[in-house]
Amino acid sequence: MAPRNVLLIVRQGANRGLGIGLLKVFKEQGYNVFGTIRPQTRSDPSFEDLKTTGATIIDLDYLEEDSIAAAAESYGNDQALDVLVNCGGIEMHPENWIDTTAESLIYTSEWASIAAANKNNANDCGTHISYRMPKSALNALNISVAIELKAAKESIAVLCIDPGDVPTKLSRWVGDIDLNDSVHGMFEHVEKATI
């Protein structure tokens, strides 16, 4: 059986945190791995960590249509894509809604469409609104895509997986779930997925 291809589209880059963690797990399991980074990340020391994985690195700036087109061309139209991982977060601060500014909401909406919080997006504490809004939008997008794919009779599964409260740069290194446990758990969900 030929190796399967996985493309990790990670907003902050596949060079750290959950992005590089997932990339390594897929690579260990024999996948051909493609990871995206923001072009300005190439000067970050973590870029060297990404290079050592042997993954194919693709520049991608979410806010630039030309960059998106170039990334798609770089991946190529002639090879199958077996798994697409689209993950990313944005700073969770300010914590309280009263401290949330229009500027912080506009910033988050630049890369994720603002959607009304749907009831499938758990929010039992009401904090970090500028973080939760894009997550709600991503959930709404994934649900819509899944419905459209089903209606078109495409054999593509769409999963929304919560990595848990993992200490990463995004969370300012606060969290109670080990990154390695999180990425292995997410990989298991992908492997068990059915249509």
mmCIF file of N, CA and C in Angstrom, residues 6-111:
data_model
loop_
_atom_site.group_PDB
_atom_site.id
_atom_site.type_symbol
_atom_site.label_atom_id
_atom_site.label_comp_id
_atom_site.label_asym_id
_atom_site.label_seq_id
_atom_site.Cartn_x
_atom_site.Cartn_y
_atom_site.Cartn_z
ATOM 1 N N VAL A 6 -0.755 13.572 4.086
ATOM 2 C CA VAL A 6 -1.454 14.436 5.030
ATOM 3 C C VAL A 6 -0.908 15.849 4.866
ATOM 4 N N LEU A 7 -1.818 16.805 4.818
ATOM 5 C CA LEU A 7 -1.452 18.216 4.753
ATOM 6 C C LEU A 7 -1.926 18.873 6.036
ATOM 7 N N LEU A 8 -0.994 19.438 6.790
ATOM 8 C CA LEU A 8 -1.328 20.151 8.011
ATOM 9 C C LEU A 8 -1.333 21.633 7.714
ATOM 10 N N ILE A 9 -2.525 22.230 7.759
ATOM 11 C CA ILE A 9 -2.653 23.674 7.601
ATOM 12 C C ILE A 9 -2.801 24.230 9.008
ATOM 13 N N VAL A 10 -1.791 24.885 9.451
ATOM 14 C CA VAL A 10 -1.745 25.370 10.828
ATOM 15 C C VAL A 10 -1.563 26.872 10.798
ATOM 16 N N ARG A 11 -2.503 27.602 11.402
ATOM 17 C CA ARG A 11 -2.482 29.055 11.321
ATOM 18 C C ARG A 11 -1.151 29.631 11.783
ATOM 19 N N GLN A 12 -0.673 29.201 12.916
ATOM 20 C CA GLN A 12 0.574 29.762 13.432
ATOM 21 C C GLN A 12 1.802 29.044 12.881
ATOM 22 N N GLY A 13 1.605 27.933 12.174
ATOM 23 C CA GLY A 13 2.718 27.213 11.579
ATOM 24 C C GLY A 13 2.853 25.812 12.143
ATOM 25 N N ALA A 14 3.301 24.902 11.288
ATOM 26 C CA ALA A 14 3.500 23.512 11.694
ATOM 27 C C ALA A 14 4.849 23.336 12.370
ATOM 28 N N ASN A 15 5.450 24.424 12.784
ATOM 29 C CA ASN A 15 6.791 24.385 13.342
ATOM 30 C C ASN A 15 6.827 24.368 14.868
ATOM 31 N N ARG A 16 5.669 24.407 15.512
ATOM 32 C CA ARG A 16 5.676 24.365 16.986
ATOM 33 C C ARG A 16 4.338 23.855 17.496
ATOM 34 N N GLY A 17 4.297 23.569 18.778
ATOM 35 C CA GLY A 17 3.056 23.198 19.453
ATOM 36 C C GLY A 17 2.347 22.001 18.846
ATOM 37 N N LEU A 18 1.024 22.115 18.767
ATOM 38 C CA LEU A 18 0.208 21.026 18.232
ATOM 39 C C LEU A 18 0.550 20.731 16.773
ATOM 40 N N GLY A 19 0.917 21.762 16.019
ATOM 41 C CA GLY A 19 1.246 21.568 14.611
ATOM 42 C C GLY A 19 2.398 20.612 14.412
ATOM 43 N N ILE A 20 3.521 20.882 15.064
ATOM 44 C CA ILE A 20 4.676 19.994 14.876
ATOM 45 C C ILE A 20 4.448 18.657 15.573
ATOM 46 N N GLY A 21 3.673 18.678 16.662
ATOM 47 C CA GLY A 21 3.346 17.418 17.334
ATOM 48 C C GLY A 21 2.560 16.490 16.430
ATOM 49 N N LEU A 22 1.509 17.015 15.784
ATOM 50 C CA LEU A 22 0.720 16.212 14.844
ATOM 51 C C LEU A 22 1.559 15.778 13.651
ATOM 52 N N LEU A 23 2.354 16.680 13.146
ATOM 53 C CA LEU A 23 3.203 16.379 12.004
ATOM 54 C C LEU A 23 4.099 15.180 12.316
ATOM 55 N N LYS A 24 4.705 15.177 13.477
ATOM 56 C CA LYS A 24 5.603 14.082 13.851
ATOM 57 C C LYS A 24 4.859 12.756 13.976
ATOM 58 N N VAL A 25 3.655 12.778 14.547
ATOM 59 C CA VAL A 25 2.894 11.538 14.706
ATOM 60 C C VAL A 25 2.516 10.966 13.337
ATOM 61 N N PHE A 26 2.014 11.810 12.444
ATOM 62 C CA PHE A 26 1.671 11.324 11.107
ATOM 63 C C PHE A 26 2.911 10.784 10.394
ATOM 64 N N LYS A 27 4.021 11.475 10.543
ATOM 65 C CA LYS A 27 5.276 11.043 9.914
ATOM 66 C C LYS A 27 5.697 9.673 10.466
ATOM 67 N N GLU A 28 5.622 9.503 11.801
ATOM 68 C CA GLU A 28 5.971 8.227 12.434
ATOM 69 C C GLU A 28 5.103 7.085 11.924
ATOM 70 N N GLN A 29 3.876 7.406 11.550
ATOM 71 C CA GLN A 29 2.935 6.384 11.084
ATOM 72 C C GLN A 29 3.016 6.142 9.572
ATOM 73 N N GLY A 30 4.031 6.718 8.931
ATOM 74 C CA GLY A 30 4.298 6.421 7.534
ATOM 75 C C GLY A 30 3.628 7.323 6.514
ATOM 76 N N TYR A 31 3.021 8.404 6.951
ATOM 77 C CA TYR A 31 2.393 9.344 6.025
ATOM 78 C C TYR A 31 3.453 10.202 5.336
ATOM 79 N N ASN A 32 3.176 10.626 4.120
ATOM 80 C CA ASN A 32 3.916 11.708 3.481
ATOM 81 C C ASN A 32 3.323 12.983 4.074
ATOM 82 N N VAL A 33 4.141 13.763 4.724
ATOM 83 C CA VAL A 33 3.628 14.899 5.482
ATOM 84 C C VAL A 33 4.023 16.216 4.829
ATOM 85 N N PHE A 34 3.034 17.095 4.717
ATOM 86 C CA PHE A 34 3.205 18.453 4.208
ATOM 87 C C PHE A 34 2.751 19.386 5.324
ATOM 88 N N GLY A 35 3.563 20.342 5.687
ATOM 89 C CA GLY A 35 3.206 21.282 6.753
ATOM 90 C C GLY A 35 3.322 22.712 6.274
ATOM 91 N N THR A 36 2.352 23.528 6.664
ATOM 92 C CA THR A 36 2.393 24.931 6.258
ATOM 93 C C THR A 36 3.007 25.791 7.344
ATOM 94 N N ILE A 37 3.613 26.878 6.888
ATOM 95 C CA ILE A 37 4.143 27.894 7.800
ATOM 96 C C ILE A 37 3.865 29.258 7.199
ATOM 97 N N ARG A 38 3.814 30.249 8.059
ATOM 98 C CA ARG A 38 3.754 31.625 7.568
ATOM 99 C C ARG A 38 5.148 31.982 7.060
ATOM 100 N N PRO A 39 5.247 32.680 5.925
ATOM 101 C CA PRO A 39 6.577 32.984 5.371
ATOM 102 C C PRO A 39 7.526 33.642 6.372
ATOM 103 N N GLN A 40 7.019 34.523 7.221
ATOM 104 C CA GLN A 40 7.889 35.198 8.190
ATOM 105 C C GLN A 40 8.422 34.238 9.256
ATOM 106 N N THR A 41 7.854 33.029 9.343
ATOM 107 C CA THR A 41 8.296 32.045 10.330
ATOM 108 C C THR A 41 9.634 31.424 9.965
ATOM 109 N N ARG A 42 10.027 31.538 8.719
ATOM 110 C CA ARG A 42 11.287 30.930 8.300
ATOM 111 C C ARG A 42 12.484 31.471 9.097
ATOM 112 N N SER A 43 12.354 32.656 9.670
ATOM 113 C CA SER A 43 13.445 33.224 10.463
ATOM 114 C C SER A 43 13.364 32.821 11.939
ATOM 115 N N ASP A 44 12.306 32.126 12.334
ATOM 116 C CA ASP A 44 12.130 31.690 13.721
ATOM 117 C C ASP A 44 12.978 30.441 13.959
ATOM 118 N N PRO A 45 13.629 30.338 15.117
ATOM 119 C CA PRO A 45 14.450 29.150 15.394
ATOM 120 C C PRO A 45 13.663 27.837 15.291
ATOM 121 N N SER A 46 12.353 27.871 15.529
ATOM 122 C CA SER A 46 11.551 26.654 15.459
ATOM 123 C C SER A 46 11.456 26.105 14.034
ATOM 124 N N PHE A 47 11.756 26.943 13.043
ATOM 125 C CA PHE A 47 11.742 26.489 11.658
ATOM 126 C C PHE A 47 12.763 25.372 11.450
ATOM 127 N N GLU A 48 13.888 25.459 12.147
ATOM 128 C CA GLU A 48 14.914 24.415 12.038
ATOM 129 C C GLU A 48 14.379 23.088 12.561
ATOM 130 N N ASP A 49 13.563 23.134 13.635
ATOM 131 C CA ASP A 49 12.947 21.909 14.164
ATOM 132 C C ASP A 49 12.048 21.273 13.110
ATOM 133 N N LEU A 50 11.298 22.097 12.415
ATOM 134 C CA LEU A 50 10.403 21.606 11.372
ATOM 135 C C LEU A 50 11.206 20.969 10.239
ATOM 136 N N LYS A 51 12.288 21.605 9.835
ATOM 137 C CA LYS A 51 13.110 21.075 8.743
ATOM 138 C C LYS A 51 13.644 19.686 9.072
ATOM 139 N N THR A 52 13.994 19.438 10.335
ATOM 140 C CA THR A 52 14.571 18.140 10.710
ATOM 141 C C THR A 52 13.558 17.003 10.627
ATOM 142 N N THR A 53 12.264 17.300 10.541
ATOM 143 C CA THR A 53 11.253 16.239 10.451
ATOM 144 C C THR A 53 11.222 15.586 9.080
ATOM 145 N N GLY A 54 11.755 16.267 8.071
ATOM 146 C CA GLY A 54 11.706 15.735 6.719
ATOM 147 C C GLY A 54 10.384 15.998 6.012
ATOM 148 N N ALA A 55 9.500 16.751 6.639
ATOM 149 C CA ALA A 55 8.225 17.100 6.011
ATOM 150 C C ALA A 55 8.461 18.077 4.863
ATOM 151 N N THR A 56 7.567 18.058 3.897
ATOM 152 C CA THR A 56 7.593 19.061 2.840
ATOM 153 C C THR A 56 6.972 20.329 3.411
ATOM 154 N N ILE A 57 7.678 21.433 3.315
ATOM 155 C CA ILE A 57 7.231 22.685 3.927
ATOM 156 C C ILE A 57 6.643 23.587 2.847
ATOM 157 N N ILE A 58 5.455 24.104 3.119
ATOM 158 C CA ILE A 58 4.748 24.971 2.176
ATOM 159 C C ILE A 58 4.444 26.293 2.863
ATOM 160 N N ASP A 59 4.866 27.398 2.242
ATOM 161 C CA ASP A 59 4.540 28.730 2.773
ATOM 162 C C ASP A 59 3.054 29.002 2.552
ATOM 163 N N LEU A 60 2.394 29.574 3.578
ATOM 164 C CA LEU A 60 0.984 29.911 3.468
ATOM 165 C C LEU A 60 0.649 31.074 4.384
ATOM 166 N N ASP A 61 0.181 32.153 3.804
ATOM 167 C CA ASP A 61 -0.337 33.288 4.565
ATOM 168 C C ASP A 61 -1.842 33.316 4.328
ATOM 169 N N TYR A 62 -2.597 33.004 5.358
ATOM 170 C CA TYR A 62 -4.058 32.908 5.267
ATOM 171 C C TYR A 62 -4.718 34.174 4.731
ATOM 172 N N LEU A 63 -4.097 35.289 4.940
ATOM 173 C CA LEU A 63 -4.732 36.557 4.598
ATOM 174 C C LEU A 63 -4.418 37.012 3.175
ATOM 175 N N GLU A 64 -3.670 36.232 2.420
ATOM 176 C CA GLU A 64 -3.273 36.607 1.071
ATOM 177 C C GLU A 64 -3.747 35.565 0.064
ATOM 178 N N GLU A 65 -4.664 35.959 -0.815
ATOM 179 C CA GLU A 65 -5.199 35.035 -1.826
ATOM 180 C C GLU A 65 -4.089 34.444 -2.690
ATOM 181 N N ASP A 66 -3.112 35.268 -3.067
ATOM 182 C CA ASP A 66 -2.014 34.767 -3.898
ATOM 183 C C ASP A 66 -1.218 33.692 -3.163
ATOM 184 N N SER A 67 -1.046 33.865 -1.866
ATOM 185 C CA SER A 67 -0.318 32.886 -1.073
ATOM 186 C C SER A 67 -1.096 31.571 -0.990
ATOM 187 N N ILE A 68 -2.401 31.662 -0.853
ATOM 188 C CA ILE A 68 -3.245 30.461 -0.802
ATOM 189 C C ILE A 68 -3.151 29.705 -2.124
ATOM 190 N N ALA A 69 -3.246 30.438 -3.235
ATOM 191 C CA ALA A 69 -3.146 29.815 -4.557
ATOM 192 C C ALA A 69 -1.770 29.176 -4.757
ATOM 193 N N ALA A 70 -0.723 29.871 -4.328
ATOM 194 C CA ALA A 70 0.636 29.337 -4.475
ATOM 195 C C ALA A 70 0.820 28.081 -3.625
ATOM 196 N N ALA A 71 0.236 28.063 -2.428
ATOM 197 C CA ALA A 71 0.334 26.877 -1.568
ATOM 198 C C ALA A 71 -0.375 25.692 -2.216
ATOM 199 N N ALA A 72 -1.550 25.936 -2.789
ATOM 200 C CA ALA A 72 -2.278 24.859 -3.467
ATOM 201 C C ALA A 72 -1.468 24.336 -4.647
ATOM 202 N N GLU A 73 -0.874 25.231 -5.403
ATOM 203 C CA GLU A 73 -0.048 24.827 -6.543
ATOM 204 C C GLU A 73 1.184 24.058 -6.076
ATOM 205 N N SER A 74 1.758 24.493 -4.962
ATOM 206 C CA SER A 74 2.939 23.829 -4.422
ATOM 207 C C SER A 74 2.614 22.387 -4.011
ATOM 208 N N TYR A 75 1.425 22.188 -3.435
ATOM 209 C CA TYR A 75 1.017 20.818 -3.081
ATOM 210 C C TYR A 75 0.821 19.996 -4.347
ATOM 211 N N GLY A 76 0.165 20.583 -5.328
ATOM 212 C CA GLY A 76 -0.018 19.924 -6.618
ATOM 213 C C GLY A 76 -1.391 19.304 -6.792
ATOM 214 N N ASN A 77 -1.822 19.250 -8.029
ATOM 215 C CA ASN A 77 -3.118 18.666 -8.369
ATOM 216 C C ASN A 77 -3.024 17.192 -8.706
ATOM 217 N N ASP A 78 -1.821 16.676 -8.837
ATOM 218 C CA ASP A 78 -1.651 15.312 -9.320
ATOM 219 C C ASP A 78 -1.472 14.268 -8.223
ATOM 220 N N GLN A 79 -1.589 14.664 -6.975
ATOM 221 C CA GLN A 79 -1.460 13.686 -5.902
ATOM 222 C C GLN A 79 -2.667 13.728 -4.983
ATOM 223 N N ALA A 80 -3.019 12.566 -4.489
ATOM 224 C CA ALA A 80 -4.169 12.457 -3.591
ATOM 225 C C ALA A 80 -3.874 13.154 -2.270
ATOM 226 N N LEU A 81 -4.918 13.612 -1.646
ATOM 227 C CA LEU A 81 -4.823 14.150 -0.286
ATOM 228 C C LEU A 81 -5.718 13.279 0.578
ATOM 229 N N ASP A 82 -5.108 12.510 1.468
ATOM 230 C CA ASP A 82 -5.849 11.561 2.289
ATOM 231 C C ASP A 82 -6.361 12.174 3.577
ATOM 232 N N VAL A 83 -5.597 13.089 4.154
ATOM 233 C CA VAL A 83 -5.990 13.745 5.401
ATOM 234 C C VAL A 83 -5.610 15.215 5.319
ATOM 235 N N LEU A 84 -6.543 16.080 5.632
ATOM 236 C CA LEU A 84 -6.286 17.513 5.741
ATOM 237 C C LEU A 84 -6.550 17.900 7.186
ATOM 238 N N VAL A 85 -5.546 18.408 7.846
ATOM 239 C CA VAL A 85 -5.694 18.877 9.220
ATOM 240 C C VAL A 85 -5.646 20.396 9.178
ATOM 241 N N ASN A 86 -6.724 21.019 9.594
ATOM 242 C CA ASN A 86 -6.809 22.477 9.624
ATOM 243 C C ASN A 86 -6.938 22.881 11.087
ATOM 244 N N CYS A 87 -5.858 23.329 11.660
ATOM 245 C CA CYS A 87 -5.935 23.703 13.069
ATOM 246 C C CYS A 87 -5.273 25.049 13.279
ATOM 247 N N GLY A 88 -5.695 25.696 14.296
ATOM 248 C CA GLY A 88 -5.091 26.975 14.610
ATOM 249 C C GLY A 88 -5.883 27.685 15.678
ATOM 250 N N GLY A 89 -5.196 28.438 16.410
ATOM 251 C CA GLY A 89 -5.831 29.231 17.435
ATOM 252 C C GLY A 89 -5.255 30.618 17.408
ATOM 253 N N ILE A 90 -5.772 31.406 18.273
ATOM 254 C CA ILE A 90 -5.324 32.779 18.365
ATOM 255 C C ILE A 90 -5.333 33.150 19.842
ATOM 256 N N GLU A 91 -4.540 34.096 20.227
ATOM 257 C CA GLU A 91 -4.435 34.487 21.643
ATOM 258 C C GLU A 91 -5.780 34.502 22.345
ATOM 259 N N MET A 92 -5.798 34.029 23.563
ATOM 260 C CA MET A 92 -7.034 33.954 24.333
ATOM 261 C C MET A 92 -7.259 35.176 25.216
ATOM 262 N N HIS A 93 -6.503 36.199 25.018
ATOM 263 C CA HIS A 93 -6.601 37.351 25.906
ATOM 264 C C HIS A 93 -7.173 38.535 25.157
ATOM 265 N N PRO A 94 -7.991 39.363 25.739
ATOM 266 C CA PRO A 94 -8.323 39.388 27.154
ATOM 267 C C PRO A 94 -9.280 38.261 27.531
ATOM 268 N N GLU A 95 -9.270 37.933 28.829
ATOM 269 C CA GLU A 95 -10.095 36.832 29.312
ATOM 270 C C GLU A 95 -11.562 37.235 29.412
ATOM 271 N N ASN A 96 -11.844 38.420 29.931
ATOM 272 C CA ASN A 96 -13.228 38.825 30.185
ATOM 273 C C ASN A 96 -13.802 39.602 29.015
ATOM 274 N N TRP A 97 -15.078 39.400 28.736
ATOM 275 C CA TRP A 97 -15.709 40.063 27.589
ATOM 276 C C TRP A 97 -15.677 41.568 27.736
ATOM 277 N N ILE A 98 -15.758 42.072 28.942
ATOM 278 C CA ILE A 98 -15.782 43.529 29.147
ATOM 279 C C ILE A 98 -14.465 44.170 28.713
ATOM 280 N N ASP A 99 -13.382 43.379 28.735
ATOM 281 C CA ASP A 99 -12.065 43.884 28.334
ATOM 282 C C ASP A 99 -11.781 43.652 26.846
ATOM 283 N N THR A 100 -12.690 42.964 26.167
ATOM 284 C CA THR A 100 -12.504 42.667 24.746
ATOM 285 C C THR A 100 -12.774 43.921 23.929
ATOM 286 N N THR A 101 -11.835 44.251 23.071
ATOM 287 C CA THR A 101 -11.965 45.459 22.256
ATOM 288 C C THR A 101 -12.442 45.098 20.848
ATOM 289 N N ALA A 102 -12.960 46.095 20.158
ATOM 290 C CA ALA A 102 -13.346 45.899 18.758
ATOM 291 C C ALA A 102 -12.130 45.465 17.950
ATOM 292 N N GLU A 103 -10.989 46.041 18.248
ATOM 293 C CA GLU A 103 -9.764 45.700 17.530
ATOM 294 C C GLU A 103 -9.439 44.206 17.664
ATOM 295 N N SER A 104 -9.586 43.647 18.878
ATOM 296 C CA SER A 104 -9.270 42.226 19.049
ATOM 297 C C SER A 104 -10.271 41.350 18.311
ATOM 298 N N LEU A 105 -11.529 41.766 18.240
ATOM 299 C CA LEU A 105 -12.526 40.991 17.499
ATOM 300 C C LEU A 105 -12.287 41.077 15.995
ATOM 301 N N ILE A 106 -11.924 42.241 15.528
ATOM 302 C CA ILE A 106 -11.631 42.404 14.097
ATOM 303 C C ILE A 106 -10.416 41.570 13.727
ATOM 304 N N TYR A 107 -9.411 41.566 14.581
ATOM 305 C CA TYR A 107 -8.203 40.776 14.324
ATOM 306 C C TYR A 107 -8.546 39.298 14.177
ATOM 307 N N THR A 108 -9.363 38.768 15.099
ATOM 308 C CA THR A 108 -9.702 37.352 15.014
ATOM 309 C C THR A 108 -10.562 37.059 13.803
ATOM 310 N N SER A 109 -11.391 37.995 13.403
ATOM 311 C CA SER A 109 -12.263 37.739 12.259
ATOM 312 C C SER A 109 -11.528 37.848 10.933
ATOM 313 N N GLU A 110 -10.311 38.379 10.928
ATOM 314 C CA GLU A 110 -9.529 38.438 9.690
ATOM 315 C C GLU A 110 -9.210 37.047 9.167
ATOM 316 N N TRP A 111 -9.036 36.092 10.044
ATOM 317 C CA TRP A 111 -8.642 34.768 9.583
ATOM 318 C C TRP A 111 -9.715 33.709 9.809
#
